[in-house]
JSON list of C-alpha atoms in Angstrom, two decimals:
[
{"chain": "A", "resi": 1, "resn": "GLU", "atom": "CA", "xyz": [-26.68, -19.88, -12.34]},
{"chain": "A", "resi": 2, "resn": "LEU", "atom": "CA", "xyz": [-30.16, -21.18, -13.03]},
{"chain": "A", "resi": 3, "resn": "LYS", "atom": "CA", "xyz": [-31.46, -23.49, -10.31]},
{"chain": "A", "resi": 4, "resn": "VAL", "atom": "CA", "xyz": [-34.51, -25.70, -10.63]},
{"chain": "A", "resi": 5, "resn": "GLU", "atom": "CA", "xyz": [-36.11, -27.35, -7.62]},
{"chain": "A", "resi": 6, "resn": "GLN", "atom": "CA", "xyz": [-38.88, -29.89, -7.59]},
{"chain": "A", "resi": 7, "resn": "ASN", "atom": "CA", "xyz": [-40.98, -31.19, -4.75]},
{"chain": "A", "resi": 8, "resn": "PRO", "atom": "CA", "xyz": [-41.77, -33.65, -3.58]},
{"chain": "A", "resi": 9, "resn": "LEU", "atom": "CA", "xyz": [-38.86, -35.87, -4.57]},
{"chain": "A", "resi": 10, "resn": "PHE", "atom": "CA", "xyz": [-40.91, -38.98, -4.02]},
{"chain": "A", "resi": 11, "resn": "LEU", "atom": "CA", "xyz": [-44.66, -39.38, -4.13]},
{"chain": "A", "resi": 12, "resn": "SER", "atom": "CA", "xyz": [-46.64, -42.48, -3.35]},
{"chain": "A", "resi": 13, "resn": "MET", "atom": "CA", "xyz": [-50.31, -42.15, -4.09]},
{"chain": "A", "resi": 14, "resn": "GLN", "atom": "CA", "xyz": [-53.31, -44.40, -4.41]},
{"chain": "A", "resi": 15, "resn": "GLU", "atom": "CA", "xyz": [-55.15, -44.89, -7.63]},
{"chain": "A", "resi": 16, "resn": "GLY", "atom": "CA", "xyz": [-57.98, -42.42, -8.02]},
{"chain": "A", "resi": 17, "resn": "LYS", "atom": "CA", "xyz": [-56.37, -39.69, -5.94]},
{"chain": "A", "resi": 18, "resn": "ASN", "atom": "CA", "xyz": [-55.26, -36.23, -7.05]},
{"chain": "A", "resi": 19, "resn": "TYR", "atom": "CA", "xyz": [-51.91, -34.62, -6.41]},
{"chain": "A", "resi": 20, "resn": "THR", "atom": "CA", "xyz": [-49.63, -31.83, -7.58]},
{"chain": "A", "resi": 21, "resn": "ILE", "atom": "CA", "xyz": [-45.90, -31.71, -8.28]},
{"chain": "A", "resi": 22, "resn": "TYR", "atom": "CA", "xyz": [-44.20, -28.33, -7.96]},
{"chain": "A", "resi": 23, "resn": "CYS", "atom": "CA", "xyz": [-41.28, -26.89, -9.92]},
{"chain": "A", "resi": 24, "resn": "ASN", "atom": "CA", "xyz": [-39.58, -23.67, -8.84]},
{"chain": "A", "resi": 25, "resn": "TYR", "atom": "CA", "xyz": [-36.82, -21.98, -10.82]},
{"chain": "A", "resi": 26, "resn": "SER", "atom": "CA", "xyz": [-34.50, -19.14, -10.00]},
{"chain": "A", "resi": 27, "resn": "THR", "atom": "CA", "xyz": [-34.20, -16.86, -13.05]},
{"chain": "A", "resi": 28, "resn": "THR", "atom": "CA", "xyz": [-36.27, -15.53, -15.91]},
{"chain": "A", "resi": 29, "resn": "SER", "atom": "CA", "xyz": [-37.13, -18.29, -18.32]},
{"chain": "A", "resi": 30, "resn": "ASP", "atom": "CA", "xyz": [-38.22, -18.51, -21.92]},
{"chain": "A", "resi": 31, "resn": "ARG", "atom": "CA", "xyz": [-39.65, -22.01, -21.80]},
{"chain": "A", "resi": 32, "resn": "LEU", "atom": "CA", "xyz": [-40.47, -24.72, -19.32]},
{"chain": "A", "resi": 33, "resn": "TYR", "atom": "CA", "xyz": [-40.78, -28.40, -20.14]},
{"chain": "A", "resi": 34, "resn": "TRP", "atom": "CA", "xyz": [-42.16, -31.39, -18.34]},
{"chain": "A", "resi": 35, "resn": "TYR", "atom": "CA", "xyz": [-40.66, -34.80, -19.14]},
{"chain": "A", "resi": 36, "resn": "ARG", "atom": "CA", "xyz": [-41.53, -38.31, -18.09]},
{"chain": "A", "resi": 37, "resn": "GLN", "atom": "CA", "xyz": [-38.91, -41.01, -17.59]},
{"chain": "A", "resi": 38, "resn": "ASP", "atom": "CA", "xyz": [-39.70, -44.69, -17.08]},
{"chain": "A", "resi": 39, "resn": "PRO", "atom": "CA", "xyz": [-37.05, -46.88, -15.40]},
{"chain": "A", "resi": 40, "resn": "GLY", "atom": "CA", "xyz": [-34.21, -47.62, -17.79]},
{"chain": "A", "resi": 41, "resn": "LYS", "atom": "CA", "xyz": [-35.77, -45.49, -20.49]},
{"chain": "A", "resi": 42, "resn": "SER", "atom": "CA", "xyz": [-35.10, -42.10, -21.98]},
{"chain": "A", "resi": 43, "resn": "LEU", "atom": "CA", "xyz": [-37.00, -38.87, -21.46]},
{"chain": "A", "resi": 44, "resn": "GLU", "atom": "CA", "xyz": [-40.38, -38.38, -23.07]},
{"chain": "A", "resi": 45, "resn": "SER", "atom": "CA", "xyz": [-41.59, -34.84, -23.59]},
{"chain": "A", "resi": 46, "resn": "LEU", "atom": "CA", "xyz": [-45.00, -34.19, -22.03]},
{"chain": "A", "resi": 47, "resn": "PHE", "atom": "CA", "xyz": [-45.58, -30.43, -22.14]},
{"chain": "A", "resi": 48, "resn": "VAL", "atom": "CA", "xyz": [-43.97, -27.23, -23.33]},
{"chain": "A", "resi": 49, "resn": "LEU", "atom": "CA", "xyz": [-45.07, -24.07, -21.51]},
{"chain": "A", "resi": 50, "resn": "LEU", "atom": "CA", "xyz": [-44.15, -20.79, -23.12]},
{"chain": "A", "resi": 51, "resn": "SER", "atom": "CA", "xyz": [-45.95, -17.93, -21.43]},
{"chain": "A", "resi": 52, "resn": "ASN", "atom": "CA", "xyz": [-47.35, -16.75, -18.15]},
{"chain": "A", "resi": 53, "resn": "GLY", "atom": "CA", "xyz": [-50.65, -18.42, -17.38]},
{"chain": "A", "resi": 54, "resn": "ALA", "atom": "CA", "xyz": [-50.09, -21.18, -19.92]},
{"chain": "A", "resi": 55, "resn": "VAL", "atom": "CA", "xyz": [-52.02, -24.35, -19.16]},
{"chain": "A", "resi": 56, "resn": "LYS", "atom": "CA", "xyz": [-51.67, -27.62, -21.04]},
{"chain": "A", "resi": 57, "resn": "GLN", "atom": "CA", "xyz": [-53.62, -30.82, -20.47]},
{"chain": "A", "resi": 58, "resn": "GLU", "atom": "CA", "xyz": [-53.14, -34.35, -21.70]},
{"chain": "A", "resi": 59, "resn": "GLY", "atom": "CA", "xyz": [-55.29, -37.07, -20.23]},
{"chain": "A", "resi": 60, "resn": "ARG", "atom": "CA", "xyz": [-54.94, -37.08, -16.45]},
{"chain": "A", "resi": 61, "resn": "LEU", "atom": "CA", "xyz": [-52.02, -34.64, -16.45]},
{"chain": "A", "resi": 62, "resn": "MET", "atom": "CA", "xyz": [-52.29, -30.88, -16.47]},
{"chain": "A", "resi": 63, "resn": "ALA", "atom": "CA", "xyz": [-49.34, -28.46, -16.40]},
{"chain": "A", "resi": 64, "resn": "SER", "atom": "CA", "xyz": [-49.41, -24.75, -15.69]},
{"chain": "A", "resi": 65, "resn": "LEU", "atom": "CA", "xyz": [-46.89, -21.94, -15.59]},
{"chain": "A", "resi": 66, "resn": "ASP", "atom": "CA", "xyz": [-46.68, -18.77, -13.48]},
{"chain": "A", "resi": 67, "resn": "THR", "atom": "CA", "xyz": [-43.65, -16.85, -14.72]},
{"chain": "A", "resi": 68, "resn": "LYS", "atom": "CA", "xyz": [-44.03, -14.11, -12.10]},
{"chain": "A", "resi": 69, "resn": "ALA", "atom": "CA", "xyz": [-43.78, -16.64, -9.30]},
{"chain": "A", "resi": 70, "resn": "ARG", "atom": "CA", "xyz": [-41.26, -18.71, -11.31]},
{"chain": "A", "resi": 71, "resn": "LEU", "atom": "CA", "xyz": [-43.41, -21.73, -10.60]},
{"chain": "A", "resi": 72, "resn": "SER", "atom": "CA", "xyz": [-44.83, -24.55, -12.66]},
{"chain": "A", "resi": 73, "resn": "THR", "atom": "CA", "xyz": [-47.17, -27.26, -11.45]},
{"chain": "A", "resi": 74, "resn": "LEU", "atom": "CA", "xyz": [-47.98, -30.70, -12.80]},
{"chain": "A", "resi": 75, "resn": "HIS", "atom": "CA", "xyz": [-51.38, -31.81, -11.53]},
{"chain": "A", "resi": 76, "resn": "ILE", "atom": "CA", "xyz": [-52.40, -35.44, -11.59]},
{"chain": "A", "resi": 77, "resn": "THR", "atom": "CA", "xyz": [-56.10, -36.19, -11.60]},
{"chain": "A", "resi": 78, "resn": "ALA", "atom": "CA", "xyz": [-57.48, -39.57, -10.57]},
{"chain": "A", "resi": 79, "resn": "ALA", "atom": "CA", "xyz": [-54.10, -41.29, -10.78]},
{"chain": "A", "resi": 80, "resn": "VAL", "atom": "CA", "xyz": [-53.75, -44.68, -12.44]},
{"chain": "A", "resi": 81, "resn": "HIS", "atom": "CA", "xyz": [-50.90, -47.17, -12.13]},
{"chain": "A", "resi": 82, "resn": "ASP", "atom": "CA", "xyz": [-49.65, -46.40, -15.66]},
{"chain": "A", "resi": 83, "resn": "LEU", "atom": "CA", "xyz": [-48.62, -42.94, -14.50]},
{"chain": "A", "resi": 84, "resn": "SER", "atom": "CA", "xyz": [-45.92, -44.42, -12.26]},
{"chain": "A", "resi": 85, "resn": "ALA", "atom": "CA", "xyz": [-42.64, -42.90, -13.49]},
{"chain": "A", "resi": 86, "resn": "THR", "atom": "CA", "xyz": [-40.20, -40.12, -12.68]},
{"chain": "A", "resi": 87, "resn": "TYR", "atom": "CA", "xyz": [-41.28, -36.65, -13.78]},
{"chain": "A", "resi": 88, "resn": "PHE", "atom": "CA", "xyz": [-38.78, -33.89, -14.49]},
{"chain": "A", "resi": 89, "resn": "CYS", "atom": "CA", "xyz": [-39.28, -30.23, -15.13]},
{"chain": "A", "resi": 90, "resn": "ALA", "atom": "CA", "xyz": [-36.65, -28.48, -17.20]},
{"chain": "A", "resi": 91, "resn": "VAL", "atom": "CA", "xyz": [-36.14, -24.79, -17.75]},
{"chain": "A", "resi": 92, "resn": "ALA", "atom": "CA", "xyz": [-34.44, -22.92, -20.54]},
{"chain": "A", "resi": 93, "resn": "PRO", "atom": "CA", "xyz": [-33.26, -19.32, -20.15]},
{"chain": "A", "resi": 94, "resn": "ARG", "atom": "CA", "xyz": [-34.37, -16.75, -22.67]},
{"chain": "A", "resi": 95, "resn": "LEU", "atom": "CA", "xyz": [-33.28, -17.59, -26.18]},
{"chain": "A", "resi": 96, "resn": "THR", "atom": "CA", "xyz": [-30.44, -15.40, -27.39]},
{"chain": "A", "resi": 97, "resn": "GLY", "atom": "CA", "xyz": [-30.40, -16.49, -31.00]},
{"chain": "A", "resi": 98, "resn": "THR", "atom": "CA", "xyz": [-29.18, -20.02, -30.41]},
{"chain": "A", "resi": 99, "resn": "ALA", "atom": "CA", "xyz": [-30.94, -22.99, -28.90]},
{"chain": "A", "resi": 100, "resn": "SER", "atom": "CA", "xyz": [-30.67, -22.81, -25.16]},
{"chain": "A", "resi": 101, "resn": "LYS", "atom": "CA", "xyz": [-29.62, -25.57, -22.83]},
{"chain": "A", "resi": 102, "resn": "LEU", "atom": "CA", "xyz": [-32.06, -27.09, -20.40]},
{"chain": "A", "resi": 103, "resn": "THR", "atom": "CA", "xyz": [-31.52, -27.13, -16.66]},
{"chain": "A", "resi": 104, "resn": "PHE", "atom": "CA", "xyz": [-33.37, -30.03, -15.08]},
{"chain": "A", "resi": 105, "resn": "GLY", "atom": "CA", "xyz": [-34.93, -30.38, -11.69]},
{"chain": "A", "resi": 106, "resn": "THR", "atom": "CA", "xyz": [-34.07, -33.31, -9.45]},
{"chain": "A", "resi": 107, "resn": "GLY", "atom": "CA", "xyz": [-37.15, -35.22, -10.53]},
{"chain": "A", "resi": 108, "resn": "THR", "atom": "CA", "xyz": [-40.22, -36.51, -8.72]},
{"chain": "A", "resi": 109, "resn": "ARG", "atom": "CA", "xyz": [-40.56, -40.25, -8.53]},
{"chain": "A", "resi": 110, "resn": "LEU", "atom": "CA", "xyz": [-44.25, -41.05, -8.64]},
{"chain": "A", "resi": 111, "resn": "GLN", "atom": "CA", "xyz": [-45.53, -44.41, -7.51]},
{"chain": "A", "resi": 112, "resn": "VAL", "atom": "CA", "xyz": [-49.23, -45.12, -7.93]},
{"chain": "A", "resi": 113, "resn": "THR", "atom": "CA", "xyz": [-50.48, -48.00, -5.86]},
{"chain": "A", "resi": 114, "resn": "LEU", "atom": "CA", "xyz": [-53.60, -50.05, -6.31]},
{"chain": "B", "resi": 1, "resn": "GLU", "atom": "CA", "xyz": [-39.47, -39.81, -38.23]},
{"chain": "B", "resi": 2, "resn": "ALA", "atom": "CA", "xyz": [-36.48, -41.62, -36.77]},
{"chain": "B", "resi": 3, "resn": "GLY", "atom": "CA", "xyz": [-35.46, -40.54, -33.30]},
{"chain": "B", "resi": 4, "resn": "VAL", "atom": "CA", "xyz": [-32.09, -39.87, -31.74]},
{"chain": "B", "resi": 5, "resn": "ALA", "atom": "CA", "xyz": [-29.92, -42.97, -32.01]},
{"chain": "B", "resi": 6, "resn": "GLN", "atom": "CA", "xyz": [-27.23, -43.82, -29.48]},
{"chain": "B", "resi": 7, "resn": "SER", "atom": "CA", "xyz": [-24.80, -46.68, -29.08]},
{"chain": "B", "resi": 8, "resn": "PRO", "atom": "CA", "xyz": [-23.82, -48.69, -27.25]},
{"chain": "B", "resi": 9, "resn": "ARG", "atom": "CA", "xyz": [-26.74, -49.11, -24.85]},
{"chain": "B", "resi": 10, "resn": "TYR", "atom": "CA", "xyz": [-24.59, -50.45, -22.06]},
{"chain": "B", "resi": 11, "resn": "LYS", "atom": "CA", "xyz": [-20.89, -50.37, -21.27]},
{"chain": "B", "resi": 12, "resn": "ILE", "atom": "CA", "xyz": [-18.87, -51.70, -18.35]},
{"chain": "B", "resi": 13, "resn": "ILE", "atom": "CA", "xyz": [-15.23, -50.67, -18.04]},
{"chain": "B", "resi": 14, "resn": "GLU", "atom": "CA", "xyz": [-12.55, -50.59, -15.40]},
{"chain": "B", "resi": 15, "resn": "LYS", "atom": "CA", "xyz": [-11.39, -47.30, -13.97]},
{"chain": "B", "resi": 16, "resn": "ARG", "atom": "CA", "xyz": [-8.63, -45.62, -15.93]},
{"chain": "B", "resi": 17, "resn": "GLN", "atom": "CA", "xyz": [-9.82, -47.21, -19.16]},
{"chain": "B", "resi": 18, "resn": "SER", "atom": "CA", "xyz": [-11.23, -45.16, -22.00]},
{"chain": "B", "resi": 19, "resn": "VAL", "atom": "CA", "xyz": [-14.69, -45.31, -23.55]},
{"chain": "B", "resi": 20, "resn": "ALA", "atom": "CA", "xyz": [-16.55, -43.65, -26.40]},
{"chain": "B", "resi": 21, "resn": "PHE", "atom": "CA", "xyz": [-20.22, -43.10, -27.07]},
{"chain": "B", "resi": 22, "resn": "TRP", "atom": "CA", "xyz": [-21.86, -42.34, -30.38]},
{"chain": "B", "resi": 23, "resn": "CYS", "atom": "CA", "xyz": [-24.95, -40.30, -31.21]},
{"chain": "B", "resi": 24, "resn": "ASN", "atom": "CA", "xyz": [-26.88, -39.74, -34.43]},
{"chain": "B", "resi": 25, "resn": "PRO", "atom": "CA", "xyz": [-29.39, -36.91, -34.02]},
{"chain": "B", "resi": 26, "resn": "ILE", "atom": "CA", "xyz": [-32.73, -36.45, -35.71]},
{"chain": "B", "resi": 27, "resn": "SER", "atom": "CA", "xyz": [-32.18, -35.53, -39.34]},
{"chain": "B", "resi": 28, "resn": "GLY", "atom": "CA", "xyz": [-31.98, -31.80, -39.85]},
{"chain": "B", "resi": 29, "resn": "HIS", "atom": "CA", "xyz": [-31.50, -30.91, -36.19]},
{"chain": "B", "resi": 30, "resn": "ALA", "atom": "CA", "xyz": [-28.76, -28.34, -35.92]},
{"chain": "B", "resi": 31, "resn": "THR", "atom": "CA", "xyz": [-28.30, -28.51, -32.16]},
{"chain": "B", "resi": 32, "resn": "LEU", "atom": "CA", "xyz": [-26.95, -31.54, -30.34]},
{"chain": "B", "resi": 33, "resn": "TYR", "atom": "CA", "xyz": [-26.54, -32.00, -26.59]},
{"chain": "B", "resi": 34, "resn": "TRP", "atom": "CA", "xyz": [-24.79, -34.50, -24.38]},
{"chain": "B", "resi": 35, "resn": "TYR", "atom": "CA", "xyz": [-26.22, -34.87, -20.88]},
{"chain": "B", "resi": 36, "resn": "GLN", "atom": "CA", "xyz": [-24.95, -36.90, -17.94]},
{"chain": "B", "resi": 37, "resn": "GLN", "atom": "CA", "xyz": [-27.59, -38.43, -15.66]},
{"chain": "B", "resi": 38, "resn": "ILE", "atom": "CA", "xyz": [-26.32, -39.88, -12.41]},
{"chain": "B", "resi": 39, "resn": "LEU", "atom": "CA", "xyz": [-28.66, -42.33, -10.72]},
{"chain": "B", "resi": 40, "resn": "GLY", "atom": "CA", "xyz": [-31.39, -40.50, -8.82]},
{"chain": "B", "resi": 41, "resn": "GLN", "atom": "CA", "xyz": [-30.62, -37.10, -10.33]},
{"chain": "B", "resi": 42, "resn": "GLY", "atom": "CA", "xyz": [-31.80, -34.99, -13.22]},
{"chain": "B", "resi": 43, "resn": "PRO", "atom": "CA", "xyz": [-29.73, -34.83, -16.41]},
{"chain": "B", "resi": 44, "resn": "LYS", "atom": "CA", "xyz": [-26.86, -32.33, -16.40]},
{"chain": "B", "resi": 45, "resn": "LEU", "atom": "CA", "xyz": [-25.65, -30.74, -19.62]},
{"chain": "B", "resi": 46, "resn": "LEU", "atom": "CA", "xyz": [-22.07, -31.61, -20.54]},
{"chain": "B", "resi": 47, "resn": "ILE", "atom": "CA", "xyz": [-21.77, -30.01, -23.96]},
{"chain": "B", "resi": 48, "resn": "GLN", "atom": "CA", "xyz": [-23.94, -28.36, -26.58]},
{"chain": "B", "resi": 49, "resn": "PHE", "atom": "CA", "xyz": [-23.13, -28.14, -30.28]},
{"chain": "B", "resi": 50, "resn": "GLN", "atom": "CA", "xyz": [-24.75, -26.03, -32.94]},
{"chain": "B", "resi": 51, "resn": "ASN", "atom": "CA", "xyz": [-23.87, -27.58, -36.27]},
{"chain": "B", "resi": 52, "resn": "ASN", "atom": "CA", "xyz": [-20.22, -28.51, -35.70]},
{"chain": "B", "resi": 53, "resn": "GLY", "atom": "CA", "xyz": [-19.37, -25.67, -33.31]},
{"chain": "B", "resi": 54, "resn": "VAL", "atom": "CA", "xyz": [-19.40, -25.80, -29.52]},
{"chain": "B", "resi": 55, "resn": "VAL", "atom": "CA", "xyz": [-21.96, -23.47, -27.92]},
{"chain": "B", "resi": 56, "resn": "ASP", "atom": "CA", "xyz": [-21.53, -24.45, -24.28]},
{"chain": "B", "resi": 57, "resn": "ASP", "atom": "CA", "xyz": [-19.05, -26.82, -22.66]},
{"chain": "B", "resi": 58, "resn": "SER", "atom": "CA", "xyz": [-18.80, -25.10, -19.30]},
{"chain": "B", "resi": 59, "resn": "GLN", "atom": "CA", "xyz": [-19.71, -28.24, -17.35]},
{"chain": "B", "resi": 60, "resn": "LEU", "atom": "CA", "xyz": [-17.57, -30.66, -19.33]},
{"chain": "B", "resi": 61, "resn": "PRO", "atom": "CA", "xyz": [-14.62, -32.02, -17.29]},
{"chain": "B", "resi": 62, "resn": "LYS", "atom": "CA", "xyz": [-12.14, -31.24, -20.01]},
{"chain": "B", "resi": 63, "resn": "ASP", "atom": "CA", "xyz": [-9.25, -33.05, -18.39]},
{"chain": "B", "resi": 64, "resn": "ARG", "atom": "CA", "xyz": [-10.93, -36.36, -19.15]},
{"chain": "B", "resi": 65, "resn": "PHE", "atom": "CA", "xyz": [-13.97, -35.76, -21.35]},
{"chain": "B", "resi": 66, "resn": "SER", "atom": "CA", "xyz": [-13.93, -34.74, -24.98]},
{"chain": "B", "resi": 67, "resn": "ALA", "atom": "CA", "xyz": [-16.59, -34.52, -27.65]},
{"chain": "B", "resi": 68, "resn": "GLU", "atom": "CA", "xyz": [-16.72, -33.77, -31.31]},
{"chain": "B", "resi": 69, "resn": "ARG", "atom": "CA", "xyz": [-19.35, -33.34, -33.95]},
{"chain": "B", "resi": 70, "resn": "LEU", "atom": "CA", "xyz": [-17.72, -33.70, -37.31]},
{"chain": "B", "resi": 71, "resn": "LYS", "atom": "CA", "xyz": [-19.66, -32.44, -40.32]},
{"chain": "B", "resi": 72, "resn": "GLY", "atom": "CA", "xyz": [-22.39, -31.17, -38.02]},
{"chain": "B", "resi": 73, "resn": "VAL", "atom": "CA", "xyz": [-24.26, -34.48, -37.83]},
{"chain": "B", "resi": 74, "resn": "ASP", "atom": "CA", "xyz": [-23.05, -37.43, -35.72]},
{"chain": "B", "resi": 75, "resn": "SER", "atom": "CA", "xyz": [-21.24, -36.88, -32.47]},
{"chain": "B", "resi": 76, "resn": "THR", "atom": "CA", "xyz": [-18.95, -38.86, -30.20]},
{"chain": "B", "resi": 77, "resn": "LEU", "atom": "CA", "xyz": [-18.30, -38.35, -26.51]},
{"chain": "B", "resi": 78, "resn": "LYS", "atom": "CA", "xyz": [-15.12, -39.82, -25.06]},
{"chain": "B", "resi": 79, "resn": "ILE", "atom": "CA", "xyz": [-13.93, -40.34, -21.51]},
{"chain": "B", "resi": 80, "resn": "GLN", "atom": "CA", "xyz": [-10.24, -40.99, -20.94]},
{"chain": "B", "resi": 81, "resn": "PRO", "atom": "CA", "xyz": [-9.36, -42.09, -18.31]},
{"chain": "B", "resi": 82, "resn": "ALA", "atom": "CA", "xyz": [-12.63, -43.05, -16.64]},
{"chain": "B", "resi": 83, "resn": "LYS", "atom": "CA", "xyz": [-13.24, -42.66, -12.92]},
{"chain": "B", "resi": 84, "resn": "LEU", "atom": "CA", "xyz": [-15.72, -44.45, -10.69]},
{"chain": "B", "resi": 85, "resn": "GLU", "atom": "CA", "xyz": [-17.82, -41.27, -10.42]},
{"chain": "B", "resi": 86, "resn": "ASP", "atom": "CA", "xyz": [-18.35, -41.28, -14.19]},
{"chain": "B", "resi": 87, "resn": "SER", "atom": "CA", "xyz": [-20.84, -44.13, -13.77]},
{"chain": "B", "resi": 88, "resn": "ALA", "atom": "CA", "xyz": [-24.04, -42.67, -15.17]},
{"chain": "B", "resi": 89, "resn": "VAL", "atom": "CA", "xyz": [-26.37, -42.68, -18.14]},
{"chain": "B", "resi": 90, "resn": "TYR", "atom": "CA", "xyz": [-25.14, -40.50, -20.98]},
{"chain": "B", "resi": 91, "resn": "LEU", "atom": "CA", "xyz": [-28.01, -39.03, -22.92]},
{"chain": "B", "resi": 92, "resn": "CYS", "atom": "CA", "xyz": [-27.79, -37.44, -26.32]},
{"chain": "B", "resi": 93, "resn": "ALA", "atom": "CA", "xyz": [-30.48, -35.02, -27.44]},
{"chain": "B", "resi": 94, "resn": "SER", "atom": "CA", "xyz": [-31.09, -32.88, -30.49]},
{"chain": "B", "resi": 95, "resn": "SER", "atom": "CA", "xyz": [-33.26, -29.91, -31.36]},
{"chain": "B", "resi": 96, "resn": "ALA", "atom": "CA", "xyz": [-34.10, -27.84, -34.38]},
{"chain": "B", "resi": 97, "resn": "LEU", "atom": "CA", "xyz": [-33.61, -24.11, -34.66]},
{"chain": "B", "resi": 98, "resn": "GLY", "atom": "CA", "xyz": [-36.44, -21.95, -35.86]},
{"chain": "B", "resi": 99, "resn": "VAL", "atom": "CA", "xyz": [-39.65, -20.34, -34.74]},
{"chain": "B", "resi": 100, "resn": "GLY", "atom": "CA", "xyz": [-42.89, -21.67, -33.38]},
{"chain": "B", "resi": 101, "resn": "PRO", "atom": "CA", "xyz": [-44.20, -22.88, -30.05]},
{"chain": "B", "resi": 102, "resn": "ARG", "atom": "CA", "xyz": [-42.05, -25.99, -29.93]},
{"chain": "B", "resi": 103, "resn": "ARG", "atom": "CA", "xyz": [-38.86, -24.33, -31.18]},
{"chain": "B", "resi": 104, "resn": "ALA", "atom": "CA", "xyz": [-35.68, -25.68, -29.66]},
{"chain": "B", "resi": 105, "resn": "GLU", "atom": "CA", "xyz": [-37.53, -28.57, -27.99]},
{"chain": "B", "resi": 106, "resn": "ALA", "atom": "CA", "xyz": [-35.02, -31.28, -27.21]},
{"chain": "B", "resi": 107, "resn": "PHE", "atom": "CA", "xyz": [-35.64, -34.90, -28.19]},
{"chain": "B", "resi": 108, "resn": "PHE", "atom": "CA", "xyz": [-33.67, -37.48, -26.27]},
{"chain": "B", "resi": 109, "resn": "GLY", "atom": "CA", "xyz": [-32.09, -40.77, -27.25]},
{"chain": "B", "resi": 110, "resn": "GLN", "atom": "CA", "xyz": [-32.28, -43.94, -25.15]},
{"chain": "B", "resi": 111, "resn": "GLY", "atom": "CA", "xyz": [-28.93, -43.25, -23.54]},
{"chain": "B", "resi": 112, "resn": "THR", "atom": "CA", "xyz": [-25.80, -45.25, -22.81]},
{"chain": "B", "resi": 113, "resn": "ARG", "atom": "CA", "xyz": [-25.53, -46.69, -19.34]},
{"chain": "B", "resi": 114, "resn": "LEU", "atom": "CA", "xyz": [-21.88, -46.61, -18.25]},
{"chain": "B", "resi": 115, "resn": "THR", "atom": "CA", "xyz": [-20.64, -48.56, -15.26]},
{"chain": "B", "resi": 116, "resn": "VAL", "atom": "CA", "xyz": [-17.06, -47.96, -14.14]},
{"chain": "B", "resi": 117, "resn": "VAL", "atom": "CA", "xyz": [-15.71, -50.65, -11.80]}
]
C-alpha cells in the first residue's frame, strides 16, 4: 500500500522567511502533484512532477522531485501572507493503461504572519 | 472551460438517514473520482470510474456507500444509512486519459460538506 507522509504538519512562518515542506512516499511513483487548499475551498493544482530531478517554479514556490529518495520538496521563498493555506502532496503509482488514483499526504498547514 | 460541478455544497442530516451527492465532471474527461476528506486529513479515494465502469472501489464502505456513473458522464454518490463518522467533505474530481506531461491530472470540484448529527 502506497503511503505518503508530509512534514511538518503545521508551519507558522514570518513574512519574508524561507522554508521547505517535505513529502516522502513509499513506493515507485509515476507522478507527484502538489495542491493548495484554502479553508472551505477545493484543491488547486500547483505542480506536476514527472521525472527524477524535475524542478518546477511558480512565483515564490518551487517544487522538486528525487525519485531515488522517494522525496519531493516544496520550497517557499520570502513568504507572503497570501501563501497561507494547506499544501498537499499526492502521489500516483505507475500508470498501467488507466488513470491512476492519487494517494494524498496529510497536508501541511502553512500560516504566514506579518 | 467549465470545471467540475458538485451539488449540494452543504448538507446536514441525522444519523441513519440517507443522502446523495451529484457530480458533473469536466466535459470529455473519462475518469471520475470520489474522495472523502475528513477534517484535518488529506483526501482519501472512495471510488474511481473510467467511463461508466468501476476501476477501483477498494476503499468504499460498500455496506452503506454506493456510487454510479450512468452513461459515463454524471455521477452520484449515496450514503445509506449515514453514521456520525461520515461527516466530511466529499470531493469529486475528473481527469482525461491520454499522453503528455499533464496526463491523468485530476481537477477537483468544490466539494459537498456533509455533517451527520
